[in-house]
Short mmCIF file of C-alpha atoms in Angstrom, two decimals:
data_model
loop_
_atom_site.label_atom_id
_atom_site.label_comp_id
_atom_site.label_asym_id
_atom_site.label_seq_id
_atom_site.Cartn_x
_atom_site.Cartn_y
_atom_site.Cartn_z
CA MET A 220 4.08 -6.19 -9.07
CA VAL A 221 1.52 -7.58 -11.57
CA LYS A 222 0.79 -4.06 -12.79
CA GLU A 223 4.56 -3.07 -13.00
CA ILE A 224 5.36 -6.11 -15.23
CA GLU A 225 2.41 -5.44 -17.44
CA ARG A 226 3.35 -1.93 -17.57
CA ALA A 227 6.64 -3.18 -19.26
CA GLY A 228 4.37 -4.73 -22.02
CA PHE A 229 4.01 -8.23 -20.81
CA PRO A 230 0.51 -9.88 -20.70
CA VAL A 231 0.35 -11.00 -16.97
CA VAL A 232 -2.17 -13.47 -15.73
CA HIS A 233 -2.65 -13.31 -11.86
CA MET A 234 -3.53 -16.59 -10.20
CA CYS A 235 -4.75 -15.85 -6.64
CA THR A 236 -7.12 -16.74 -4.13
CA VAL A 237 -8.47 -13.25 -2.88
CA VAL A 238 -9.77 -11.89 -6.13
CA PRO A 239 -11.04 -8.51 -4.42
CA ILE A 240 -7.21 -7.89 -3.81
CA SER A 241 -6.24 -8.63 -7.21
CA LEU A 242 -8.90 -6.29 -8.63
CA THR A 243 -7.99 -3.54 -6.23
CA VAL A 244 -4.29 -3.58 -7.17
CA GLY A 245 -5.28 -3.53 -10.88
CA ALA A 246 -4.52 -6.96 -12.31
CA ASN A 247 -6.19 -7.38 -15.70
CA ARG A 248 -6.28 -11.01 -16.22
CA ILE A 249 -7.27 -13.04 -13.12
CA ILE A 250 -7.75 -16.46 -12.53
CA PRO A 251 -9.30 -17.31 -8.98
CA THR A 252 -7.45 -20.35 -7.26
CA VAL A 253 -7.87 -22.85 -4.53
CA ALA A 254 -6.71 -21.36 -1.04
CA ILE A 255 -4.27 -18.90 0.23
CA PRO A 256 -1.63 -21.49 1.55
CA TYR A 257 -1.94 -23.60 -1.66
CA PRO A 258 -3.40 -21.62 -4.51
CA LEU A 259 -2.41 -24.42 -7.06
CA GLY A 260 -3.20 -27.57 -5.28
CA ASN A 261 -5.34 -29.08 -2.74
CA PRO A 262 -3.63 -31.25 -0.04
CA ALA A 263 -7.17 -33.09 0.53
CA MET A 264 -6.85 -34.66 -2.93
CA ASN A 265 -4.84 -37.64 -4.00
CA LEU A 266 -1.66 -36.80 -6.14
CA THR A 267 -3.20 -37.45 -9.51
CA ASP A 268 -6.38 -35.53 -8.76
CA GLU A 269 -4.46 -32.66 -7.43
CA LYS A 270 -2.11 -32.36 -10.53
CA GLU A 271 -5.38 -32.66 -12.85
CA LEU A 272 -6.74 -29.71 -10.78
CA ARG A 273 -3.44 -27.66 -11.10
CA ARG A 274 -3.18 -28.55 -14.87
CA LYS A 275 -6.80 -27.20 -15.28
CA LEU A 276 -5.96 -23.93 -13.66
CA VAL A 277 -2.84 -23.35 -15.72
CA LYS A 278 -4.73 -24.26 -18.91
CA LYS A 279 -7.11 -21.55 -17.94
CA ALA A 280 -4.30 -19.19 -17.30
CA LEU A 281 -2.77 -19.81 -20.63
CA LYS A 282 -6.29 -19.42 -22.37
CA ALA A 283 -6.38 -16.09 -20.57
CA LEU A 284 -2.97 -15.02 -21.88
CA GLU A 285 -4.26 -15.82 -25.37
CA THR A 286 -7.60 -13.58 -24.76
CA PRO A 287 -7.88 -10.08 -25.91
CA ILE A 288 -9.29 -8.04 -23.12
CA THR A 289 -10.06 -4.31 -22.87
CA GLU A 290 -10.74 -4.23 -19.12
CA GLN A 291 -9.96 -6.32 -15.80
CA THR A 292 -11.47 -9.68 -16.39
CA VAL A 293 -11.88 -12.62 -13.93
CA PHE A 294 -11.60 -15.86 -15.98
CA MET B 1213 -6.91 34.40 27.65
CA GLY B 1214 -4.98 32.74 24.89
CA ILE B 1215 -5.85 29.63 22.81
CA LYS B 1216 -5.21 26.51 24.74
CA ILE B 1217 -3.62 23.49 22.99
CA VAL B 1218 -2.86 19.93 24.00
CA HIS B 1219 -0.14 18.13 22.10
CA TYR B 1220 0.15 14.31 21.33
CA ILE B 1221 3.63 12.87 20.51
CA ASN B 1222 5.15 9.23 20.63
CA GLN B 1223 7.51 7.76 23.00
CA PHE B 1224 10.49 8.55 20.71
CA TYR B 1225 9.84 12.35 20.52
CA GLY B 1226 8.65 12.25 24.12
CA GLY B 1227 12.35 11.19 25.27
CA ILE B 1228 10.99 7.92 26.79
CA GLY B 1229 12.95 5.59 24.34
CA GLY B 1230 12.89 3.93 21.06
CA GLU B 1231 11.52 0.57 19.76
CA ASP B 1232 12.25 -0.91 23.23
CA LYS B 1233 9.73 1.36 24.63
CA ALA B 1234 7.25 1.23 22.04
CA ASP B 1235 4.94 -0.35 24.44
CA TYR B 1236 4.71 2.57 26.89
CA ALA B 1237 1.09 3.37 27.91
CA PRO B 1238 -0.22 6.97 27.66
CA GLU B 1239 1.11 9.48 30.04
CA LYS B 1240 0.19 13.20 30.26
CA ILE B 1241 2.97 15.76 31.40
CA SER B 1242 2.35 19.40 31.76
CA GLY B 1243 3.80 21.85 29.40
CA VAL B 1244 5.82 21.11 26.22
CA LYS B 1245 8.13 18.11 25.29
CA GLY B 1246 10.15 17.55 22.17
CA PRO B 1247 8.57 18.93 19.02
CA GLY B 1248 6.26 20.75 21.36
CA MET B 1249 8.98 23.33 22.08
CA GLY B 1250 9.28 24.40 18.43
CA LEU B 1251 5.37 24.30 18.06
CA GLN B 1252 5.21 26.60 20.98
CA ALA B 1253 7.81 28.91 19.70
CA ALA B 1254 5.62 28.96 16.42
CA PHE B 1255 2.56 29.98 18.41
CA GLY B 1256 4.46 32.72 20.15
CA ASP B 1257 2.12 34.27 22.80
CA LYS B 1258 -1.06 33.55 20.70
CA ALA B 1259 -1.42 30.10 22.11
CA THR B 1260 -0.18 27.71 24.89
CA ILE B 1261 0.36 24.13 24.96
CA SER B 1262 -1.05 23.28 28.46
CA SER B 1263 -0.32 19.55 28.34
CA THR B 1264 1.61 16.95 26.29
CA ILE B 1265 0.36 13.28 25.94
CA ILE B 1266 3.10 10.78 25.21
CA CYS B 1267 2.09 7.27 24.04
CA GLY B 1268 4.23 4.20 22.90
CA ASP B 1269 3.52 3.61 18.94
CA SER B 1270 2.99 -0.12 19.51
CA TYR B 1271 0.92 0.25 22.67
CA PHE B 1272 -1.30 2.63 20.71
CA ASN B 1273 -1.68 0.27 17.63
CA GLU B 1274 -2.10 -2.80 19.63
CA ASN B 1275 -4.63 -1.29 22.16
CA ILE B 1276 -6.45 1.24 19.96
CA ASP B 1277 -9.66 1.30 21.83
CA VAL B 1278 -8.06 1.30 25.37
CA ALA B 1279 -5.41 3.82 24.37
CA THR B 1280 -7.92 6.22 22.65
CA GLY B 1281 -10.20 6.03 25.53
CA LEU B 1282 -7.27 6.96 28.12
CA ILE B 1283 -6.12 9.79 25.77
CA LEU B 1284 -9.60 11.17 25.38
CA GLU B 1285 -9.81 11.29 29.17
CA MET B 1286 -6.65 13.10 29.41
CA ILE B 1287 -7.44 15.59 26.84
CA LYS B 1288 -10.84 16.32 28.16
CA GLU B 1289 -9.23 17.47 31.55
CA ASP B 1290 -7.59 20.31 29.89
CA LYS B 1291 -10.54 21.52 27.90
CA PRO B 1292 -8.15 22.75 25.07
CA ASP B 1293 -9.51 24.94 22.15
CA VAL B 1294 -7.37 22.76 19.64
CA PHE B 1295 -5.80 19.48 19.71
CA VAL B 1296 -2.62 18.87 17.69
CA ALA B 1297 -0.87 15.43 17.10
CA GLY B 1298 2.64 14.64 15.70
CA PRO B 1299 3.83 15.44 13.19
CA ALA B 1300 4.52 11.76 12.32
CA PHE B 1301 6.52 12.11 9.07
CA ASN B 1302 6.74 8.58 7.41
CA ALA B 1303 6.59 6.71 10.67
CA GLY B 1304 3.86 4.29 10.04
CA ARG B 1305 2.50 3.35 13.53
CA TYR B 1306 2.87 6.86 14.78
CA GLY B 1307 0.85 8.15 11.75
CA VAL B 1308 -1.84 5.88 12.47
CA ALA B 1309 -2.01 6.97 16.10
CA CYS B 1310 -2.04 10.43 15.25
CA GLY B 1311 -4.88 10.04 12.83
CA ALA B 1312 -6.78 7.80 14.96
CA VAL B 1313 -6.56 10.22 18.17
CA CYS B 1314 -7.55 13.18 16.03
CA LYS B 1315 -10.54 11.42 14.71
CA ALA B 1316 -11.65 10.48 18.25
CA VAL B 1317 -11.12 13.84 19.48
CA SER B 1318 -12.99 15.44 16.70
CA GLU B 1319 -15.97 13.05 17.11
CA ASN B 1320 -16.21 12.88 20.84
CA LEU B 1321 -15.05 16.18 22.22
CA ASN B 1322 -15.83 18.30 19.17
CA ILE B 1323 -12.64 20.07 19.32
CA PRO B 1324 -10.65 21.14 16.01
CA VAL B 1325 -7.82 18.89 15.34
CA VAL B 1326 -4.48 19.22 13.28
CA THR B 1327 -1.91 16.74 12.70
CA GLY B 1328 0.70 16.24 9.94
CA MET B 1329 2.48 13.43 8.26
CA TYR B 1330 4.11 12.26 4.94
CA ILE B 1331 1.64 11.58 2.10
CA GLU B 1332 2.52 7.77 2.03
CA ASN B 1333 2.35 7.35 5.64
CA PRO B 1334 -0.45 4.55 5.91
CA GLY B 1335 -2.07 6.92 8.55
CA ALA B 1336 -2.73 9.63 5.77
CA ASP B 1337 -5.01 7.46 3.69
CA MET B 1338 -6.85 6.12 6.66
CA TYR B 1339 -7.73 9.48 8.34
CA LYS B 1340 -6.96 12.40 6.18
CA LYS B 1341 -10.91 12.79 5.80
CA ASP B 1342 -11.14 12.94 9.59
CA ALA B 1343 -8.51 15.52 10.42
CA TYR B 1344 -6.70 18.57 9.05
CA MET B 1345 -3.53 16.71 8.15
CA ILE B 1346 -0.52 19.01 7.03
CA GLU B 1347 1.57 17.18 4.44
CA THR B 1348 4.93 16.92 5.69
CA ALA B 1349 8.47 15.78 4.44
CA ASN B 1350 9.16 11.92 4.81
CA SER B 1351 11.68 12.56 7.78
CA ALA B 1352 12.14 14.92 10.93
CA ALA B 1353 14.32 16.97 8.48
CA GLY B 1354 11.05 18.64 7.68
CA MET B 1355 10.47 19.49 11.30
CA LYS B 1356 10.52 23.22 11.00
CA ASP B 1357 8.33 23.57 8.00
CA ALA B 1358 5.85 21.15 9.36
CA LEU B 1359 5.62 22.69 12.79
CA ALA B 1360 5.02 26.21 11.10
CA LYS B 1361 2.30 25.08 8.96
CA ILE B 1362 0.83 23.01 11.85
CA ALA B 1363 0.90 26.13 13.97
CA ALA B 1364 -0.68 28.58 11.46
CA LEU B 1365 -3.48 26.24 10.81
CA ALA B 1366 -4.03 25.57 14.63
CA LEU B 1367 -4.11 29.38 15.24
CA LYS B 1368 -6.75 29.81 12.65
CA PHE B 1369 -8.96 27.07 14.40
CA GLY B 1370 -8.28 28.65 17.73
CA GLU B 1371 -9.18 32.28 16.68
CA GLY B 1372 -12.28 31.07 14.75
CA GLN B 1373 -10.88 32.19 11.27
CA ALA B 1374 -12.25 30.65 8.16
CA ILE B 1375 -9.90 27.70 6.88
CA GLY B 1376 -8.54 28.32 3.32
CA THR B 1377 -8.19 25.54 0.54
CA PRO B 1378 -5.80 22.53 1.05
CA GLU B 1379 -3.32 24.38 -1.22
CA SER B 1380 -3.26 27.57 0.47
CA GLU B 1381 -3.03 25.98 4.06
CA GLY B 1382 -0.79 23.06 3.28
CA TYR B 1383 -3.32 20.18 4.36
CA MET B 1384 -4.30 17.02 2.48
CA PRO B 1385 -7.50 17.42 0.45
CA ARG B 1386 -10.42 15.86 2.54
CA GLY B 1387 -12.73 15.42 -0.10
CA VAL B 1388 -14.94 18.22 0.91
CA ARG B 1389 -16.72 20.29 -1.61
CA ARG B 1390 -17.97 23.68 -0.50
CA ASN B 1391 -20.09 26.04 -2.54
CA ILE B 1392 -18.65 29.66 -3.33
CA PHE B 1393 -19.84 32.41 -5.34
CA CYS B 1394 -17.53 33.32 -8.47
CA GLU B 1395 -17.48 36.48 -10.31
CA ASP B 1396 -17.97 34.72 -13.75
CA ARG B 1397 -20.69 32.26 -14.48
CA GLY B 1398 -19.67 28.60 -15.26
CA ALA B 1399 -19.48 28.77 -19.09
CA LYS B 1400 -17.25 31.83 -19.02
CA ARG B 1401 -14.90 30.10 -16.78
CA ALA B 1402 -14.80 27.11 -18.97
CA VAL B 1403 -14.37 29.01 -22.16
CA ASP B 1404 -11.44 30.90 -20.42
CA MET B 1405 -9.74 27.82 -19.21
CA LEU B 1406 -10.05 26.26 -22.88
CA ILE B 1407 -8.62 29.55 -24.19
CA GLN B 1408 -5.63 29.33 -21.46
CA LYS B 1409 -5.13 25.72 -22.49
CA LEU B 1410 -4.98 26.48 -26.28
CA LYS B 1411 -2.37 29.05 -25.45
CA GLY B 1412 -0.38 26.25 -23.70
CA GLU B 1413 -0.85 28.05 -20.29
CA GLU B 1414 -1.35 26.18 -17.15
CA ILE B 1415 -4.80 25.66 -15.90
CA ILE B 1416 -6.28 24.94 -12.74
CA THR B 1417 -9.12 22.55 -12.78
CA GLU B 1418 -12.15 23.36 -10.42
CA TYR B 1419 -12.80 19.67 -10.09
CA PRO B 1420 -9.72 17.49 -10.24
CA MET B 1421 -10.66 13.81 -11.12
CA PRO B 1422 -9.57 11.08 -8.80
CA VAL B 1423 -6.30 9.28 -9.71
CA PHE B 1424 -6.82 5.58 -10.44
CA ASP B 1425 -3.35 4.08 -11.37
CA ARG B 1426 -4.36 1.70 -13.70
CA VAL B 1427 -2.47 -0.25 -16.46
CA GLU B 1428 -3.99 -0.98 -19.72
CA PRO B 1429 -4.34 -4.67 -20.30
CA ALA B 1430 -1.30 -5.87 -22.52
CA LYS B 1431 -1.96 -7.52 -25.84
CA PRO B 1432 -2.63 -11.36 -25.58
CA VAL B 1433 0.09 -13.79 -26.81
CA VAL B 1434 -0.90 -15.10 -30.28
CA ASP B 1435 -0.28 -18.72 -29.68
CA VAL B 1436 1.02 -19.89 -26.34
CA ARG B 1437 2.38 -22.86 -28.16
CA LYS B 1438 5.08 -20.61 -29.28
CA ALA B 1439 5.43 -18.58 -26.25
CA LYS B 1440 8.13 -18.37 -23.75
CA ILE B 1441 6.35 -18.47 -20.18
CA ALA B 1442 7.97 -16.88 -17.07
CA ILE B 1443 6.88 -17.51 -13.50
CA VAL B 1444 6.75 -14.77 -11.02
CA SER B 1445 5.44 -15.06 -7.52
CA SER B 1446 4.68 -13.18 -4.22
CA GLY B 1447 4.01 -16.35 -2.34
CA GLY B 1448 7.64 -16.62 -1.31
CA PRO B 1449 8.76 -19.79 -3.20
CA VAL B 1450 12.46 -20.29 -2.83
CA PRO B 1451 15.04 -23.16 -3.15
CA LYS B 1452 15.11 -25.12 0.00
CA GLY B 1453 17.05 -23.24 2.62
CA ASN B 1454 16.03 -19.71 1.29
CA PRO B 1455 19.63 -18.95 0.11
CA ASP B 1456 18.96 -15.17 -0.26
CA HIS B 1457 17.16 -14.93 3.12
CA ILE B 1458 14.18 -13.23 1.88
CA GLU B 1459 12.29 -11.94 4.78
CA ALA B 1460 9.09 -13.65 5.90
CA SER B 1461 7.40 -10.32 5.97
CA SER B 1462 8.20 -6.72 4.61
CA ALA B 1463 10.57 -8.22 2.04
CA SER B 1464 13.46 -5.87 1.19
CA LYS B 1465 14.43 -8.09 -1.82
CA PHE B 1466 13.32 -10.59 -4.50
CA GLY B 1467 15.21 -13.62 -5.76
CA LYS B 1468 15.99 -15.11 -9.16
CA TYR B 1469 16.13 -18.93 -9.10
CA SER B 1470 17.11 -21.55 -11.76
CA ILE B 1471 14.81 -24.31 -12.58
CA ALA B 1472 16.88 -25.58 -15.29
CA GLY B 1473 16.59 -29.31 -15.37
CA ILE B 1474 13.75 -29.28 -12.68
CA ASP B 1475 10.55 -31.06 -13.63
CA ASP B 1476 9.05 -31.28 -10.33
CA LEU B 1477 9.25 -29.27 -7.07
CA ASN B 1478 9.41 -31.28 -3.85
CA PRO B 1479 10.62 -30.91 -0.35
CA GLU B 1480 14.24 -31.22 -1.32
CA ASN B 1481 14.43 -28.41 -3.87
CA GLY B 1482 11.64 -26.03 -2.83
CA GLN B 1483 10.03 -24.34 0.29
CA THR B 1484 8.20 -21.10 0.88
CA ALA B 1485 9.87 -18.14 2.68
CA HIS B 1486 6.42 -16.52 3.20
CA GLY B 1487 5.22 -15.66 6.83
CA GLY B 1488 1.72 -15.07 7.73
CA TYR B 1489 0.10 -18.25 6.23
CA ASP B 1490 0.46 -21.88 7.29
CA PRO B 1491 3.80 -22.92 5.11
CA VAL B 1492 3.10 -26.81 5.56
CA TYR B 1493 1.43 -27.20 2.19
CA ALA B 1494 3.85 -25.26 0.31
CA ASN B 1495 6.74 -26.99 1.85
CA GLN B 1496 5.39 -30.34 1.04
CA ASP B 1497 5.12 -29.64 -2.52
CA LEU B 1498 5.98 -26.06 -4.01
CA ASP B 1499 4.05 -26.83 -7.25
CA ARG B 1500 1.01 -25.77 -5.09
CA VAL B 1501 2.42 -22.32 -5.30
CA ILE B 1502 4.36 -22.10 -8.56
CA PRO B 1503 3.10 -24.87 -11.15
CA VAL B 1504 6.62 -25.97 -12.31
CA ASP B 1505 5.57 -29.66 -12.75
CA ILE B 1506 2.64 -28.81 -15.05
CA LEU B 1507 4.56 -26.30 -17.11
CA ARG B 1508 7.35 -28.51 -17.66
CA GLU B 1509 5.02 -31.35 -18.77
CA MET B 1510 3.42 -28.86 -21.33
CA GLU B 1511 6.57 -27.69 -22.42
CA LYS B 1512 7.42 -31.45 -23.44
CA ASN B 1513 3.86 -31.93 -24.89
CA GLY B 1514 4.25 -28.54 -27.05
CA GLU B 1515 1.29 -26.96 -25.19
CA ILE B 1516 3.65 -23.97 -24.65
CA GLY B 1517 6.74 -22.93 -26.53
CA SER B 1518 8.99 -23.04 -23.53
CA LEU B 1519 9.19 -22.27 -19.68
CA HIS B 1520 11.74 -19.60 -18.68
CA ASP B 1521 14.49 -21.55 -16.82
CA PHE B 1522 14.29 -19.00 -13.86
CA TYR B 1523 11.42 -18.11 -11.71
CA TYR B 1524 11.33 -14.52 -9.63
CA SER B 1525 10.04 -14.53 -6.17
CA THR B 1526 9.36 -12.32 -3.27
CA VAL B 1527 7.29 -12.35 -0.13
CA GLY B 1528 3.96 -10.33 -0.31
CA ASN B 1529 3.48 -10.20 3.31
CA GLY B 1530 3.53 -6.70 4.50
CA THR B 1531 5.87 -5.59 1.66
CA SER B 1532 5.48 -1.88 0.71
CA VAL B 1533 4.00 -1.00 -2.53
CA ASN B 1534 7.11 0.90 -3.36
CA ASN B 1535 9.50 -2.06 -3.03
CA SER B 1536 7.08 -4.10 -4.77
CA LYS B 1537 7.07 -1.82 -7.74
CA LYS B 1538 10.85 -1.55 -7.67
CA PHE B 1539 11.21 -5.40 -7.80
CA ALA B 1540 8.68 -5.79 -10.37
CA ALA B 1541 10.56 -3.20 -12.43
CA GLU B 1542 13.84 -5.01 -12.15
CA ILE B 1543 12.04 -8.31 -12.90
CA ALA B 1544 10.44 -6.94 -16.08
CA LYS B 1545 13.74 -5.90 -17.19
CA ASP B 1546 15.27 -9.23 -16.89
CA LEU B 1547 12.25 -10.76 -18.62
CA ILE B 1548 12.85 -8.42 -21.68
CA ASP B 1549 16.40 -9.50 -21.89
CA SER B 1550 15.30 -13.14 -21.68
CA ASN B 1551 12.90 -12.76 -24.50
CA VAL B 1552 9.94 -13.89 -22.33
CA ASP B 1553 6.44 -13.49 -23.99
CA ALA B 1554 3.96 -13.77 -21.13
CA VAL B 1555 4.01 -14.08 -17.33
CA ILE B 1556 2.17 -16.16 -14.71
CA LEU B 1557 2.13 -14.50 -11.53
CA THR B 1558 0.88 -16.51 -8.41
CA SER B 1559 0.21 -15.04 -5.13
CA THR B 1560 -0.81 -16.61 -1.89
#
């Protein structure tokens, strides 16, 4: 899906936990995330910390979308 | 004495039954059954199918080691010259079974093996290096053509003839290179090829490059503070109740869901439809799969231009590459129509 959407011209940032799969399918901008059932959270944290964690990951993703790249990059 | 063949087929072609009989354990019968009749006809009097082994597709795939062991024993008793499996067309479990049995026969019994299946059958990528695999149509409509090619190749093995190239015999390339003597030296062949190319004629390379389906990285967004960001996910996020009934695995569709006016996802407005992972955490707080809460805050603070008022979602669990491509192409069209600038895609 990442590849097909990028093929249409959009920069796509793939936020996922299993980075090797993302590399194999051909995502170009990759943000490693927390865990398979909760990529953008962590139920072990309190709500404030969990939100802060998510904010950091999203910020990183936005930064990746602004970054010029020439090859697959894990941010 | 003619060439002796043992043939492997699944429970469906063996006339045992459909999906309800997929757990059928391996059975050997003497003579031909189902597609074996066409295969025997294609052999004429040059080869004889001594036995047919029938096995349920689920039985095989759930008990690969046991099933392979049983089947090997059955084949060994016949001492065949060539082993044939399938053709499996686009039946995934059947294709995997044909490939796995062929590999085991080739490695353990040292008997030539021939099978056939559709190029997208998962068994093809898994086993095309281990067996001579005729490329078939994707359904049994291509049976006649498939059997003719399988029979021709099996006869060549049985008669000890040299096997030709993948193109001439119809099997999938196995990645094997063989040294051959050519009339002309390499430099002349290269120049000849160049001249042909300059003339606009078709050239056949002597060394095809592997195909990597890669997409060039798209240009970055200049300033996310002005960009419209959309969320897409293969983690199965859906509104509470999964209104489109997106399947927990092997999804046949994607959903487009409004988040207009939603600043935070919670157990009342979101859940996951995804099977294969523990859904508890996503169902408690779907922001853990798609970060709507953070992106809404960033939208208010001016950290992003805007968040697209819809998210797009499917379930990645066991979903075919073809379906995923199709969904994404439709999603991309919608993103273009909605003037989206960049995409955050999350996967579980």
